Amino acid sequence: MQSIKEYLHHYGLADLFPSAVSDSMRLEQYPAGRRLFSQGDPADTLYLLVEGKLKISMLSPEGKRLILAFKSPFDIVGDIEYVQKCAFINTVEAVTDLVLLRVPHHVLELEMSGNAAFQQFLLETVTRKFVTKAQELNFNLLYAVDVRVASYLLSMTPDTPRLDSPSLVDMADLIGTSYRHLNRVLRQFEQSGWIRRNNGKIDLLDRDALLNQAGHNIYE
């Protein structure tokens, strides 16, 4: 793990944040599987993702949790909430171990509210996210379930060929299908020799075949 200054230099952000802001930043680590925050939680922090991979999901009006995206460095978490002054609009969880830089909202409001470069930075990131969110919601509606399942398995296992103790009910909700349909697709993948299910775990035996099935990783 690097220092805050090293991360800022690595991602070309050293000149964006004055010392009053960078000095207020804190390094935070989250283990794989940890939830950073839930949809509706109060938002008072901007997070800069500098190591690891996280999963973003939302609760639909029907009460189903749907995956919006998987994110890797460099990315920002909480920028929309900072601009809108609202609670967190999505749920964010660690897929792998994470390292983030944490910046309090009140420091940004005090030091960066009139900073044109920072406002442009936020505008670009927020605009990109709204476009991406619309595309990803369409993916959940338009892509076949086997494509979504293959993509989910790949996205959840960036550093290991094994998905430990997945809840198939949760997985079905996240990719927008039924438990029965998900189980049928997993059985097809297993019969094809792409995965193996054993004692509640899923081993990925043929990532190339899953990549081919996904076409491209729709959650990335």
Short mmCIF file of C-alpha atoms in Angstrom, two decimals:
data_model
loop_
_atom_site.label_atom_id
_atom_site.label_comp_id
_atom_site.label_asym_id
_atom_site.label_seq_id
_atom_site.Cartn_x
_atom_site.Cartn_y
_atom_site.Cartn_z
CA MET A 1 0.00 0.00 0.00
CA GLN A 2 1.31 3.43 -0.96
CA SER A 3 0.98 6.76 0.81
CA ILE A 4 -1.78 9.27 0.01
CA LYS A 5 0.66 11.50 -1.86
CA GLU A 6 1.94 8.57 -3.90
CA TYR A 7 -1.59 7.58 -4.91
CA LEU A 8 -2.44 11.14 -5.90
CA HIS A 9 0.70 11.38 -8.04
CA HIS A 10 0.08 7.94 -9.55
CA TYR A 11 -3.39 8.93 -10.76
CA GLY A 12 -2.46 12.46 -11.82
CA LEU A 13 -4.42 14.15 -9.04
CA ALA A 14 -1.62 15.81 -7.12
CA ASP A 15 -2.23 19.20 -8.74
CA LEU A 16 -6.01 18.97 -8.43
CA PHE A 17 -6.20 18.97 -4.65
CA PRO A 18 -4.53 21.70 -2.55
CA SER A 19 -2.66 20.68 0.59
CA ALA A 20 -5.61 21.61 2.82
CA VAL A 21 -7.63 18.88 1.07
CA SER A 22 -4.92 16.25 0.65
CA ASP A 23 -3.95 16.66 4.32
CA SER A 24 -7.56 15.88 5.31
CA MET A 25 -7.66 12.66 3.27
CA ARG A 26 -7.53 9.32 5.02
CA LEU A 27 -6.49 5.94 3.66
CA GLU A 28 -9.08 3.25 4.30
CA GLN A 29 -8.88 -0.49 3.63
CA TYR A 30 -11.87 -2.78 3.22
CA PRO A 31 -11.68 -6.58 2.99
CA ALA A 32 -13.39 -8.51 0.20
CA GLY A 33 -17.10 -8.90 0.89
CA ARG A 34 -17.34 -5.82 3.13
CA ARG A 35 -20.13 -3.34 2.44
CA LEU A 36 -18.94 0.27 2.32
CA PHE A 37 -22.45 1.70 2.58
CA SER A 38 -26.03 0.93 1.64
CA GLN A 39 -28.52 2.73 -0.54
CA GLY A 40 -30.16 5.45 1.55
CA ASP A 41 -27.31 5.84 4.06
CA PRO A 42 -26.32 9.45 4.84
CA ALA A 43 -23.50 10.64 2.60
CA ASP A 44 -20.78 12.86 4.04
CA THR A 45 -17.69 11.48 2.30
CA LEU A 46 -16.20 11.29 -1.18
CA TYR A 47 -14.21 8.11 -1.86
CA LEU A 48 -11.37 7.75 -4.37
CA LEU A 49 -10.87 4.11 -5.37
CA VAL A 50 -7.12 3.49 -5.75
CA GLU A 51 -6.80 -0.29 -5.30
CA GLY A 52 -9.14 -3.24 -5.69
CA LYS A 53 -12.54 -3.85 -7.21
CA LEU A 54 -16.01 -2.96 -5.97
CA LYS A 55 -19.60 -3.79 -6.89
CA ILE A 56 -22.37 -1.21 -7.22
CA SER A 57 -26.01 -2.26 -6.98
CA MET A 58 -29.39 -0.63 -6.49
CA LEU A 59 -32.80 -1.60 -5.18
CA SER A 60 -35.41 -1.49 -7.92
CA PRO A 61 -38.97 -0.20 -7.33
CA GLU A 62 -40.06 -3.87 -7.28
CA GLY A 63 -37.73 -4.58 -4.37
CA LYS A 64 -35.12 -6.46 -6.43
CA ARG A 65 -31.43 -5.65 -6.08
CA LEU A 66 -29.78 -5.18 -9.47
CA ILE A 67 -26.12 -4.87 -10.35
CA LEU A 68 -25.21 -1.57 -11.96
CA ALA A 69 -21.48 -2.00 -12.38
CA PHE A 70 -18.16 -3.28 -11.15
CA LYS A 71 -15.50 -0.61 -10.74
CA SER A 72 -11.69 -0.72 -10.66
CA PRO A 73 -9.15 2.09 -10.16
CA PHE A 74 -9.19 4.86 -10.75
CA ASP A 75 -12.79 5.73 -9.92
CA ILE A 76 -14.82 7.97 -7.62
CA VAL A 77 -17.57 6.85 -5.26
CA GLY A 78 -20.02 9.36 -3.84
CA ASP A 79 -19.53 12.14 -6.37
CA ILE A 80 -23.20 12.29 -7.36
CA GLU A 81 -24.19 12.45 -3.70
CA TYR A 82 -21.70 15.24 -3.09
CA VAL A 83 -23.08 17.31 -5.97
CA GLN A 84 -26.74 16.61 -5.14
CA LYS A 85 -26.29 16.81 -1.35
CA CYS A 86 -28.32 13.61 -1.00
CA ALA A 87 -28.05 10.20 0.66
CA PHE A 88 -26.18 7.41 -1.11
CA ILE A 89 -28.24 6.32 -4.11
CA ASN A 90 -26.61 2.89 -4.50
CA THR A 91 -25.14 0.11 -2.39
CA VAL A 92 -21.38 -0.41 -2.71
CA GLU A 93 -19.52 -3.58 -1.66
CA ALA A 94 -15.93 -4.79 -1.93
CA VAL A 95 -15.35 -7.62 -4.42
CA THR A 96 -11.63 -7.77 -3.60
CA ASP A 97 -9.65 -6.06 -0.85
CA LEU A 98 -9.94 -2.31 -1.38
CA VAL A 99 -7.86 0.76 -0.71
CA LEU A 100 -9.68 4.10 -0.89
CA LEU A 101 -8.87 7.70 -0.12
CA ARG A 102 -11.61 9.22 2.01
CA VAL A 103 -12.35 12.96 1.74
CA PRO A 104 -14.96 14.65 4.00
CA HIS A 105 -17.61 16.69 2.20
CA HIS A 106 -17.19 19.66 4.52
CA VAL A 107 -13.53 19.99 3.54
CA LEU A 108 -14.38 19.92 -0.17
CA GLU A 109 -17.12 22.50 0.34
CA LEU A 110 -14.74 24.78 2.22
CA GLU A 111 -11.69 24.41 -0.03
CA MET A 112 -12.97 23.42 -3.49
CA SER A 113 -16.35 25.08 -4.05
CA GLY A 114 -14.85 27.80 -6.27
CA ASN A 115 -12.20 25.62 -7.89
CA ALA A 116 -12.92 25.50 -11.64
CA ALA A 117 -10.66 22.48 -12.27
CA PHE A 118 -12.41 20.48 -9.55
CA GLN A 119 -15.86 21.47 -10.82
CA GLN A 120 -14.88 20.31 -14.32
CA PHE A 121 -13.52 17.08 -12.85
CA LEU A 122 -16.82 16.43 -11.08
CA LEU A 123 -18.87 17.35 -14.15
CA GLU A 124 -17.02 14.85 -16.30
CA THR A 125 -17.28 12.01 -13.79
CA VAL A 126 -20.94 12.58 -12.91
CA THR A 127 -21.98 12.89 -16.57
CA ARG A 128 -20.12 9.69 -17.43
CA LYS A 129 -21.85 7.85 -14.59
CA PHE A 130 -25.35 8.89 -15.62
CA VAL A 131 -24.68 7.67 -19.16
CA THR A 132 -23.17 4.43 -17.86
CA LYS A 133 -26.05 3.84 -15.45
CA ALA A 134 -28.61 4.11 -18.25
CA GLN A 135 -26.61 1.70 -20.39
CA GLU A 136 -26.20 -0.81 -17.57
CA LEU A 137 -29.91 -0.79 -16.74
CA ASN A 138 -30.59 -1.53 -20.40
CA PHE A 139 -28.09 -4.40 -20.28
CA ASN A 140 -30.10 -6.01 -17.48
CA LEU A 141 -33.19 -5.83 -19.69
CA LEU A 142 -31.70 -6.66 -23.08
CA TYR A 143 -29.00 -9.26 -22.50
CA ALA A 144 -29.85 -12.95 -22.19
CA VAL A 145 -29.54 -14.49 -18.74
CA ASP A 146 -26.66 -16.78 -19.74
CA VAL A 147 -24.67 -13.70 -20.83
CA ARG A 148 -25.37 -11.97 -17.51
CA VAL A 149 -24.46 -15.07 -15.51
CA ALA A 150 -21.16 -15.51 -17.37
CA SER A 151 -20.36 -11.83 -16.88
CA TYR A 152 -21.22 -11.97 -13.17
CA LEU A 153 -18.99 -14.99 -12.58
CA LEU A 154 -16.08 -13.29 -14.36
CA SER A 155 -16.56 -9.96 -12.60
CA MET A 156 -16.75 -11.56 -9.16
CA THR A 157 -13.53 -13.56 -9.60
CA PRO A 158 -10.85 -11.14 -10.89
CA ASP A 159 -8.06 -12.63 -8.75
CA THR A 160 -9.20 -16.19 -8.14
CA PRO A 161 -10.93 -18.98 -10.12
CA ARG A 162 -13.31 -19.68 -7.22
CA LEU A 163 -16.49 -17.96 -6.04
CA ASP A 164 -16.89 -18.90 -2.39
CA SER A 165 -20.32 -19.58 -0.88
CA PRO A 166 -22.43 -17.58 -3.34
CA SER A 167 -26.10 -17.13 -2.50
CA LEU A 168 -27.95 -18.16 -5.65
CA VAL A 169 -31.03 -16.26 -4.49
CA ASP A 170 -28.97 -13.06 -4.14
CA MET A 171 -27.18 -13.74 -7.42
CA ALA A 172 -30.50 -14.19 -9.23
CA ASP A 173 -31.79 -10.89 -7.85
CA LEU A 174 -28.58 -9.06 -8.71
CA ILE A 175 -28.62 -10.10 -12.38
CA GLY A 176 -32.39 -9.73 -12.71
CA THR A 177 -33.61 -13.29 -13.14
CA SER A 178 -35.33 -16.06 -11.17
CA TYR A 179 -33.56 -18.58 -8.95
CA ARG A 180 -34.87 -21.40 -11.16
CA HIS A 181 -33.56 -19.82 -14.36
CA LEU A 182 -30.19 -19.08 -12.77
CA ASN A 183 -29.87 -22.65 -11.55
CA ARG A 184 -30.69 -23.94 -15.03
CA VAL A 185 -27.99 -21.76 -16.62
CA LEU A 186 -25.40 -22.81 -14.03
CA ARG A 187 -26.27 -26.45 -14.70
CA GLN A 188 -25.73 -25.85 -18.43
CA PHE A 189 -22.36 -24.23 -17.74
CA GLU A 190 -21.41 -27.18 -15.55
CA GLN A 191 -22.43 -29.73 -18.19
CA SER A 192 -20.31 -27.81 -20.72
CA GLY A 193 -17.29 -28.12 -18.42
CA TRP A 194 -16.99 -24.36 -17.83
CA ILE A 195 -17.64 -24.42 -14.08
CA ARG A 196 -17.83 -26.91 -11.22
CA ARG A 197 -20.14 -26.57 -8.24
CA ASN A 198 -18.94 -28.23 -5.06
CA ASN A 199 -19.98 -27.73 -1.44
CA GLY A 200 -21.56 -24.35 -2.10
CA LYS A 201 -18.61 -23.05 -4.13
CA ILE A 202 -18.32 -22.35 -7.86
CA ASP A 203 -14.98 -23.04 -9.55
CA LEU A 204 -14.37 -21.44 -12.95
CA LEU A 205 -12.72 -24.11 -15.09
CA ASP A 206 -12.80 -22.37 -18.47
CA ARG A 207 -12.64 -18.57 -18.31
CA ASP A 208 -12.17 -18.34 -22.08
CA ALA A 209 -15.47 -20.11 -22.68
CA LEU A 210 -17.22 -17.81 -20.20
CA LEU A 211 -15.67 -14.76 -21.85
CA ASN A 212 -16.88 -15.99 -25.21
CA GLN A 213 -20.37 -16.53 -23.76
CA ALA A 214 -20.41 -13.04 -22.30
CA GLY A 215 -19.30 -11.51 -25.60
CA HIS A 216 -17.86 -8.69 -23.56
CA ASN A 217 -18.06 -8.25 -19.83
CA ILE A 218 -21.25 -6.20 -19.57
CA TYR A 219 -20.80 -5.25 -15.91
CA GLU A 220 -17.30 -3.79 -16.34
#
